């Protein structure tokens, strides 16, 4: 199993504007949901999302990061991060 720092470091590779791990970008494991919780407060709004264990595992062990990057990308867009699309 991975820890929150491993996941945060990978997310910051995709989205360097997400802020500092443990401060602007907090990642915890929810045992009841069997999922990782990513809470981002470094953008215009603070939001959180749940990421399935399988998506985290695929990204960190196999380099297949579509699920993780898509989910965090949606979080980023909804929280007002990055460039706005017209």
PDB file of C-alpha atoms in Angstrom:
ATOM      1  CA  UNK A   1       0.000   0.000   0.000  1.00  0.00           C
ATOM      2  CA  UNK A   2       1.125   3.526  -0.675  1.00  0.00           C
ATOM      3  CA  UNK A   3       1.223   6.503   1.615  1.00  0.00           C
ATOM      4  CA  UNK A   4      -0.203   9.966   1.141  1.00  0.00           C
ATOM      5  CA  UNK A   5       3.188  11.464   0.260  1.00  0.00           C
ATOM      6  CA  UNK A   6       3.653   9.010  -2.637  1.00  0.00           C
ATOM      7  CA  UNK A   7       0.254   9.964  -4.039  1.00  0.00           C
ATOM      8  CA  UNK A   8       0.722  13.678  -3.469  1.00  0.00           C
ATOM      9  CA  UNK A   9       4.112  13.653  -5.187  1.00  0.00           C
ATOM     10  CA  UNK A  10       2.581  11.957  -8.226  1.00  0.00           C
ATOM     11  CA  UNK A  11      -0.321  14.420  -8.339  1.00  0.00           C
ATOM     12  CA  UNK A  12       2.113  17.325  -8.178  1.00  0.00           C
ATOM     13  CA  UNK A  13       3.910  15.937 -11.230  1.00  0.00           C
ATOM     14  CA  UNK A  14       0.669  16.327 -13.191  1.00  0.00           C
ATOM     15  CA  UNK A  15      -0.483  19.540 -11.529  1.00  0.00           C
ATOM     16  CA  UNK A  16       2.425  21.523 -10.046  1.00  0.00           C
ATOM     17  CA  UNK A  17       0.041  24.388  -9.261  1.00  0.00           C
ATOM     18  CA  UNK A  18      -1.787  22.237  -6.702  1.00  0.00           C
ATOM     19  CA  UNK A  19       0.242  23.626  -3.820  1.00  0.00           C
ATOM     20  CA  UNK A  20       2.203  22.081  -1.015  1.00  0.00           C
ATOM     21  CA  UNK A  21       1.653  18.500   0.094  1.00  0.00           C
ATOM     22  CA  UNK A  22       0.129  18.327   3.549  1.00  0.00           C
ATOM     23  CA  UNK A  23      -0.977  21.946   3.415  1.00  0.00           C
ATOM     24  CA  UNK A  24      -2.785  22.845   0.175  1.00  0.00           C
ATOM     25  CA  UNK A  25      -3.112  19.247  -0.941  1.00  0.00           C
ATOM     26  CA  UNK A  26      -4.098  16.776   1.778  1.00  0.00           C
ATOM     27  CA  UNK A  27      -4.453  13.098   1.113  1.00  0.00           C
ATOM     28  CA  UNK A  28      -5.905  10.586   3.553  1.00  0.00           C
ATOM     29  CA  UNK A  29      -7.230   7.061   3.346  1.00  0.00           C
ATOM     30  CA  UNK A  30     -10.910   6.413   4.076  1.00  0.00           C
ATOM     31  CA  UNK A  31     -11.208   2.848   5.411  1.00  0.00           C
ATOM     32  CA  UNK A  32     -15.003   2.821   5.134  1.00  0.00           C
ATOM     33  CA  UNK A  33     -14.954   3.798   1.449  1.00  0.00           C
ATOM     34  CA  UNK A  34     -11.755   1.871   0.613  1.00  0.00           C
ATOM     35  CA  UNK A  35     -10.551   4.915  -1.264  1.00  0.00           C
ATOM     36  CA  UNK A  36      -8.038   7.735  -1.023  1.00  0.00           C
ATOM     37  CA  UNK A  37      -9.442  11.176  -0.268  1.00  0.00           C
ATOM     38  CA  UNK A  38      -7.762  14.097  -2.002  1.00  0.00           C
ATOM     39  CA  UNK A  39      -8.633  17.490  -0.544  1.00  0.00           C
ATOM     40  CA  UNK A  40      -7.326  20.520  -2.395  1.00  0.00           C
ATOM     41  CA  UNK A  41      -7.394  23.976  -0.863  1.00  0.00           C
ATOM     42  CA  UNK A  42      -4.697  25.653  -2.961  1.00  0.00           C
ATOM     43  CA  UNK A  43      -7.093  26.850  -5.665  1.00  0.00           C
ATOM     44  CA  UNK A  44     -10.095  29.199  -5.564  1.00  0.00           C
ATOM     45  CA  UNK A  45     -12.334  26.732  -3.709  1.00  0.00           C
ATOM     46  CA  UNK A  46     -11.597  23.899  -1.326  1.00  0.00           C
ATOM     47  CA  UNK A  47     -12.945  20.609  -2.625  1.00  0.00           C
ATOM     48  CA  UNK A  48     -12.284  16.925  -2.149  1.00  0.00           C
ATOM     49  CA  UNK A  49     -12.656  13.784  -4.196  1.00  0.00           C
ATOM     50  CA  UNK A  50     -12.359  10.068  -3.601  1.00  0.00           C
ATOM     51  CA  UNK A  51      -9.956   8.035  -5.704  1.00  0.00           C
ATOM     52  CA  UNK A  52     -10.272   4.273  -5.899  1.00  0.00           C
ATOM     53  CA  UNK A  53      -7.409   2.136  -4.637  1.00  0.00           C
ATOM     54  CA  UNK A  54      -7.135   0.473  -8.053  1.00  0.00           C
ATOM     55  CA  UNK A  55      -6.535   3.834  -9.782  1.00  0.00           C
ATOM     56  CA  UNK A  56      -3.805   4.779  -7.301  1.00  0.00           C
ATOM     57  CA  UNK A  57      -2.211   1.340  -7.577  1.00  0.00           C
ATOM     58  CA  UNK A  58      -2.265   1.396 -11.392  1.00  0.00           C
ATOM     59  CA  UNK A  59      -0.643   4.809 -11.434  1.00  0.00           C
ATOM     60  CA  UNK A  60       2.071   4.237  -8.853  1.00  0.00           C
ATOM     61  CA  UNK A  61       3.044   0.695  -9.822  1.00  0.00           C
ATOM     62  CA  UNK A  62       2.369   0.548 -13.563  1.00  0.00           C
ATOM     63  CA  UNK A  63       2.485   4.174 -14.679  1.00  0.00           C
ATOM     64  CA  UNK A  64      -1.154   3.944 -15.851  1.00  0.00           C
ATOM     65  CA  UNK A  65      -2.365   7.232 -14.428  1.00  0.00           C
ATOM     66  CA  UNK A  66      -5.462   7.993 -16.489  1.00  0.00           C
ATOM     67  CA  UNK A  67      -7.891   7.394 -13.613  1.00  0.00           C
ATOM     68  CA  UNK A  68      -5.892   9.333 -11.038  1.00  0.00           C
ATOM     69  CA  UNK A  69      -5.036  12.242 -13.313  1.00  0.00           C
ATOM     70  CA  UNK A  70      -8.598  12.490 -14.664  1.00  0.00           C
ATOM     71  CA  UNK A  71     -10.151  12.529 -11.189  1.00  0.00           C
ATOM     72  CA  UNK A  72      -7.720  15.147  -9.874  1.00  0.00           C
ATOM     73  CA  UNK A  73      -8.094  17.120 -13.123  1.00  0.00           C
ATOM     74  CA  UNK A  74     -11.847  17.304 -12.543  1.00  0.00           C
ATOM     75  CA  UNK A  75     -11.247  18.374  -8.951  1.00  0.00           C
ATOM     76  CA  UNK A  76      -8.836  21.031 -10.170  1.00  0.00           C
ATOM     77  CA  UNK A  77     -11.298  22.357 -12.749  1.00  0.00           C
ATOM     78  CA  UNK A  78     -14.159  22.487 -10.241  1.00  0.00           C
ATOM     79  CA  UNK A  79     -11.965  24.171  -7.624  1.00  0.00           C
ATOM     80  CA  UNK A  80     -10.888  26.917 -10.028  1.00  0.00           C
ATOM     81  CA  UNK A  81      -7.307  25.786 -10.595  1.00  0.00           C
ATOM     82  CA  UNK A  82      -5.280  26.246 -13.754  1.00  0.00           C
ATOM     83  CA  UNK A  83      -6.288  28.054 -16.895  1.00  0.00           C
ATOM     84  CA  UNK A  84      -9.927  28.669 -17.586  1.00  0.00           C
ATOM     85  CA  UNK A  85     -11.242  27.254 -20.840  1.00  0.00           C
ATOM     86  CA  UNK A  86     -13.486  29.287 -23.101  1.00  0.00           C
TER      87      UNK A  86
END
